[in-house]
CSV table of C-alpha atoms in Angstrom, one decimal:
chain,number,residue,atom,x,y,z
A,265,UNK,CA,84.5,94.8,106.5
A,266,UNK,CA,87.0,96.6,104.9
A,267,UNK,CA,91.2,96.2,105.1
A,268,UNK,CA,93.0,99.1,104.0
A,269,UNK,CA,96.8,99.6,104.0
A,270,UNK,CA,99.3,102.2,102.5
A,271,UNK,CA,102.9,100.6,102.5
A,272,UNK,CA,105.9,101.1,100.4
A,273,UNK,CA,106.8,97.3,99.4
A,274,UNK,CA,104.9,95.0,96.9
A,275,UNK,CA,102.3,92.5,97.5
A,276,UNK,CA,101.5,88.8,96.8
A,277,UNK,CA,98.1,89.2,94.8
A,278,UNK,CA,97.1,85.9,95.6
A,279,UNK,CA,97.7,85.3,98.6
A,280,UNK,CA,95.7,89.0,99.7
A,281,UNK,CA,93.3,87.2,97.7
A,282,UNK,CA,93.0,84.2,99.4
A,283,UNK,CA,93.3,86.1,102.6
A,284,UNK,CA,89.8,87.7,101.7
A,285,UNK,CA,87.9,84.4,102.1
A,286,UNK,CA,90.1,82.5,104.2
A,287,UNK,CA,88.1,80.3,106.5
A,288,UNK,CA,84.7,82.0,104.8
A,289,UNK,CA,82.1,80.1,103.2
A,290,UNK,CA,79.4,82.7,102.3
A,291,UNK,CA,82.0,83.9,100.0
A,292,UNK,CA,80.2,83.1,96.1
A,293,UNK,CA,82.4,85.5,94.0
A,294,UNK,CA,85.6,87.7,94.4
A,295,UNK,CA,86.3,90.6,92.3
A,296,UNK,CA,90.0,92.4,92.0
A,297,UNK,CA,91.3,95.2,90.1
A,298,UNK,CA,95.4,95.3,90.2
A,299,UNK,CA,96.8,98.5,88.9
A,300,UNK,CA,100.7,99.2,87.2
A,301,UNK,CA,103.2,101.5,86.4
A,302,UNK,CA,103.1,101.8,82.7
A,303,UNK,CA,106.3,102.7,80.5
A,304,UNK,CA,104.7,105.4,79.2
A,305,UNK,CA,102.0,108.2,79.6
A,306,UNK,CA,100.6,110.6,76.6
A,307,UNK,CA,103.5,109.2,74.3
A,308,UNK,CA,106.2,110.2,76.7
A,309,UNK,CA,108.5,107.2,78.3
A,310,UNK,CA,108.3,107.0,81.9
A,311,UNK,CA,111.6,105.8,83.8
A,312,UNK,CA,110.3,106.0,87.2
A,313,UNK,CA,107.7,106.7,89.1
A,314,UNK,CA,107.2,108.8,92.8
A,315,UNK,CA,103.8,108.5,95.0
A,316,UNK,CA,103.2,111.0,97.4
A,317,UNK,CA,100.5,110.9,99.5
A,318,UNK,CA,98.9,112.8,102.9
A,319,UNK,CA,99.3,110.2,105.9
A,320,UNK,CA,96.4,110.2,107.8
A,321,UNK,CA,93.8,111.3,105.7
A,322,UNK,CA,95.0,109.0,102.6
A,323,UNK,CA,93.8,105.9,105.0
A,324,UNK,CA,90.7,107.8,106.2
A,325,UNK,CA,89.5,108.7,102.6
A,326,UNK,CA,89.9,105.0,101.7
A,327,UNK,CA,88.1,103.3,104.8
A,328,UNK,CA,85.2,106.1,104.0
A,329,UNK,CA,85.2,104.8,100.0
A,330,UNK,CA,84.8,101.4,101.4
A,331,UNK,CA,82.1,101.8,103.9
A,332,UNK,CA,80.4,103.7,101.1
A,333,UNK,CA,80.7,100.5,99.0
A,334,UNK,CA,79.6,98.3,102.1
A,335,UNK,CA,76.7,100.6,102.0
A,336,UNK,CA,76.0,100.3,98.2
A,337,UNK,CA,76.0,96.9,98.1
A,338,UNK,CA,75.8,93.5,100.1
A,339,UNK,CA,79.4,92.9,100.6
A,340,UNK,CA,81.3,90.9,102.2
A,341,UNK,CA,85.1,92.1,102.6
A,342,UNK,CA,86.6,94.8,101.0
A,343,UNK,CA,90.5,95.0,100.3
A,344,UNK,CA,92.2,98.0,99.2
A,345,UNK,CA,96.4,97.8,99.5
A,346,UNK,CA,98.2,101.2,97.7
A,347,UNK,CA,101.6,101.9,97.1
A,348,UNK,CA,103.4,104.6,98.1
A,349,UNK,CA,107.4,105.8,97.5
A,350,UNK,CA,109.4,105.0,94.5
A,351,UNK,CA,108.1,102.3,91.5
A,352,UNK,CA,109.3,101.6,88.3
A,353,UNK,CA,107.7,100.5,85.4
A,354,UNK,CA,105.6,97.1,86.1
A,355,UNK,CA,105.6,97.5,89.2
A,356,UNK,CA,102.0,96.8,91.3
A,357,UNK,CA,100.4,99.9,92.6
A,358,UNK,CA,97.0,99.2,93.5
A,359,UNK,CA,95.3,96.2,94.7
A,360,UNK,CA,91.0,96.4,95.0
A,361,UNK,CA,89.2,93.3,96.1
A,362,UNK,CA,86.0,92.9,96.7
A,363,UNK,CA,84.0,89.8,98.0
A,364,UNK,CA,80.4,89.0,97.8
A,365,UNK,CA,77.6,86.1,97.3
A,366,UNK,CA,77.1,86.7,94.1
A,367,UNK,CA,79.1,88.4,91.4
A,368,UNK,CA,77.5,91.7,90.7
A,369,UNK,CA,78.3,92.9,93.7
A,370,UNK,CA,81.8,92.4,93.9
A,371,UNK,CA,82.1,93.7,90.1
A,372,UNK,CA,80.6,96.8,90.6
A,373,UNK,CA,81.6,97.3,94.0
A,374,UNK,CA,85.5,97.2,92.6
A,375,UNK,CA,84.5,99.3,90.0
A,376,UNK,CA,83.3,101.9,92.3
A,377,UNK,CA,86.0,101.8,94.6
A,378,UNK,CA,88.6,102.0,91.5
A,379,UNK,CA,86.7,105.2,90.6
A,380,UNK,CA,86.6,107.0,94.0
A,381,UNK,CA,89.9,106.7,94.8
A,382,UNK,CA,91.1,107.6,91.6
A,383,UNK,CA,89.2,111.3,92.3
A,384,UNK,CA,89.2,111.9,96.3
A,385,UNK,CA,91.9,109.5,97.8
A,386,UNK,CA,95.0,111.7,98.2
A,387,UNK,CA,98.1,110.7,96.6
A,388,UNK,CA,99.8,112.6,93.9
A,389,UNK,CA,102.5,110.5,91.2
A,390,UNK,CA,105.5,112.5,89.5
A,391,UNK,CA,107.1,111.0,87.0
A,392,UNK,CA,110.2,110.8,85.6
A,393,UNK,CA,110.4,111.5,82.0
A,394,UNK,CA,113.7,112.1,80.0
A,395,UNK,CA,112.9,116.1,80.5
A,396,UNK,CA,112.9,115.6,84.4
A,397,UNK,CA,110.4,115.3,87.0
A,398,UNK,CA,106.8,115.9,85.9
A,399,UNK,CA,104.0,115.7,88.0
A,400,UNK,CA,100.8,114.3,86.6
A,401,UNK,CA,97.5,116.1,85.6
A,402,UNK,CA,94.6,114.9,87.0
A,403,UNK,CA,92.1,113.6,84.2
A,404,UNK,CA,88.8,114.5,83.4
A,405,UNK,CA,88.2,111.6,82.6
A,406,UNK,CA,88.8,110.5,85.9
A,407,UNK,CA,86.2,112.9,87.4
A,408,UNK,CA,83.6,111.5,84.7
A,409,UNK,CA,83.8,107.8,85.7
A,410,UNK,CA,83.3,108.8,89.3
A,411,UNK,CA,80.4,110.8,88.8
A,412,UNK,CA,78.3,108.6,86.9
A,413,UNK,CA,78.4,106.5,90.4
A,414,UNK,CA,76.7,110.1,91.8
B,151,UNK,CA,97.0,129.6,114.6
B,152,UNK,CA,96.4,126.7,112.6
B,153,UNK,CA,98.6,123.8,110.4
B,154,UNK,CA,99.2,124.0,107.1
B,155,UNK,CA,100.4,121.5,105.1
B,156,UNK,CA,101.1,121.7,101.1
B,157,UNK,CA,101.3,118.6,99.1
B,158,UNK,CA,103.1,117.3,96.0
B,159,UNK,CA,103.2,120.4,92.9
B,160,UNK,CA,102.0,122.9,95.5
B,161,UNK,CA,104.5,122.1,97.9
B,162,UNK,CA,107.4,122.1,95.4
B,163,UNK,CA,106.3,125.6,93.9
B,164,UNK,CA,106.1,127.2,97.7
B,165,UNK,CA,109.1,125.3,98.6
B,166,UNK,CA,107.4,124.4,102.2
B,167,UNK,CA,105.4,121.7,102.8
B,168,UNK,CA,104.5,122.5,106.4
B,169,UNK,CA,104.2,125.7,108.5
B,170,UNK,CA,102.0,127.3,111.4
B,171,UNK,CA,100.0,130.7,110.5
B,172,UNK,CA,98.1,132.9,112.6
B,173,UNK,CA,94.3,132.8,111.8
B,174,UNK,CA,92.7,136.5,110.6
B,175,UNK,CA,90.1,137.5,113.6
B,176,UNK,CA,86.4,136.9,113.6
B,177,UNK,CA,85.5,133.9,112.7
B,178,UNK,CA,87.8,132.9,109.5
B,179,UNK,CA,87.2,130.3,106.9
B,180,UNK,CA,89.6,128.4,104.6
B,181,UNK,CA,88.9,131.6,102.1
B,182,UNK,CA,89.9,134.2,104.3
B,183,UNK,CA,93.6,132.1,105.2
B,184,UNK,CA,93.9,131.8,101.2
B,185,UNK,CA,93.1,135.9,101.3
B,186,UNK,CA,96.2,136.0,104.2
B,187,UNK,CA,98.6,133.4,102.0
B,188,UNK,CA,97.6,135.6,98.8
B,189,UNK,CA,99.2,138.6,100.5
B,190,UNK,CA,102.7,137.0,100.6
B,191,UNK,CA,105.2,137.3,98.1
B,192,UNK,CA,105.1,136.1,94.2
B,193,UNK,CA,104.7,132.8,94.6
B,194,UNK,CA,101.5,132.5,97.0
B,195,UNK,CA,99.3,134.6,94.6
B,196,UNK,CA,100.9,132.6,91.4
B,197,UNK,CA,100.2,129.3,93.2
B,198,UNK,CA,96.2,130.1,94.1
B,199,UNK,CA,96.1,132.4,91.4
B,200,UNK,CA,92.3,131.9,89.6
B,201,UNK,CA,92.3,129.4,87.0
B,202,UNK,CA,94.7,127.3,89.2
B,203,UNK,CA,93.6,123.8,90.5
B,204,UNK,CA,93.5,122.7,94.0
B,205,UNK,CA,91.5,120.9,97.0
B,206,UNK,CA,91.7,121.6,100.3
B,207,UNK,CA,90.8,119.7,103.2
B,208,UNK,CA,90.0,120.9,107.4
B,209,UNK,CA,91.3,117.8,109.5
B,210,UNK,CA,92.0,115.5,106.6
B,211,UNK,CA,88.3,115.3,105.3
B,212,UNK,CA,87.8,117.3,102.3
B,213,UNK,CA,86.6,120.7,102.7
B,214,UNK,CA,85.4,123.8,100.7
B,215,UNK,CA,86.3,127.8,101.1
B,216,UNK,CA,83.6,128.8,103.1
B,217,UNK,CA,84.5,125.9,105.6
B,218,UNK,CA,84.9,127.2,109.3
B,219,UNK,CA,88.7,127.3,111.0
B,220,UNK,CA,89.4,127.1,114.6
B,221,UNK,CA,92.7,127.4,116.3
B,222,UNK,CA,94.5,123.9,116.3
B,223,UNK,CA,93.3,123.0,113.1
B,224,UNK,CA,95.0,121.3,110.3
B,225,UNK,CA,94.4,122.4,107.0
B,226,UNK,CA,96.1,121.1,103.7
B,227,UNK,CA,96.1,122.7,100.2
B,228,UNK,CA,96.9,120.4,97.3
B,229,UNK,CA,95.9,119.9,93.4
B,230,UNK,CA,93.5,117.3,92.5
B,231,UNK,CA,94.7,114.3,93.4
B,232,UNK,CA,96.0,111.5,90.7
B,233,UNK,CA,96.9,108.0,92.6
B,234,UNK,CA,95.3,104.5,91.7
């Protein structure tokens, strides 16, 4: 089944981990992707960093990735925790995990879920560059690593 | 009348990010309330003008222009989105 949660503060990696599985023992293979604020975007330094997002349907559009996943796949769990508020730069976004018997599941699944969210899960970052608040352009490349899923 | 809710660049350039507005008679779709918001001052036809990126979505699912609208309903414009 699939955990989703939007919060503001940071999370323990390893213990959401470990949550996953805990008291599992069908569990062969665990997959995570762990995304963070990076100094710098398109050669410009980045001080800080502001996700918006649309409560309500942010948590829908990520239950509905995840059950698309479930649905791709034979999965176990699905985890996906994202950030929202102020960050700075290191800080943890994005937490995927993704539990399966065997591995190729939970690779691709994380993958996938990585992908989707980057194109249809609302949240929006601005950053804060020395010329002032910018918000970011959505990439095509973006839209090209979620379509080859199609 | 229906919600509508603006998010992130769009809100900042319309400088609202909520308001209520009367649905046109008939039986409207999301591209005759973007006809109605067009009609407004500069900065509604310089937000959605053509060449300008942006989603929208009926009741938080994603939705396209010739989706239907009823009264009560909660629509959202915003531009592509860019989290993860």
């Amino acid at each position: 089944m699939a955990i989703v949660r939007v919060q503001s503060g940071d999370f323990d990696v390893g213990r959401e981990l470990e949550a996953l599985t805990a008291g599992r023992h069908d569990v062969g293979a665990v997959a995570s992707f762990v995304g963070l604020v990076r100094d710098a975007n398109d050669g410009q330094p980045i001080r800080a960093m502001t996700l918006e997002h649309y409560p309500g349907m942010t948590e829908s559009a990520l239950e509905d990735i995840c059950a698309q996943a479930h649905s791709r796949w034979k999965l176990i769990e699905t985890l996906v925790i994202h950030r929202i508020g102020p960050l700075a730069p290191g800080d943890r976004i994005v937490l995927v995990g993704t539990a399966s018997a065997h591995r190729g599941e939970a690779f691709a699944a994380c993958e996938f879920i990585m992908d989707y969210l980057k194109t249809r899960a609302p949240f929006w970052k601005k950053e804060d560059t020395p010329d002032g608040g910018k918000w970011v352009d959505a990439r095509e490349s973006d839209d090209q690593a979620a379509q080859r899923w199609d | 009348m229906v919600t509508v809710l603006y998010f992130a660049s769009l809100r900042e350039s319309l400088g609202v990010s909520r308001e209520q507005v009367s649905l046109p008679p008939g039986t409207p779709t999301v591209s005759e309330l973007l006809d109605a918001l067009r009609s407004r001052d500069g900065r509604w036809p310089e937000a959605f003008a053509p060449g300008k990126s942006w989603r929208v979505a009926v009741n938080q699912q994603m939705a396209s222009l010739a989706t239907p609208l009823r009264p009560g309903d909660e629509v959202a414009f915003f531009p592509p989105v860019t989290g993860g």
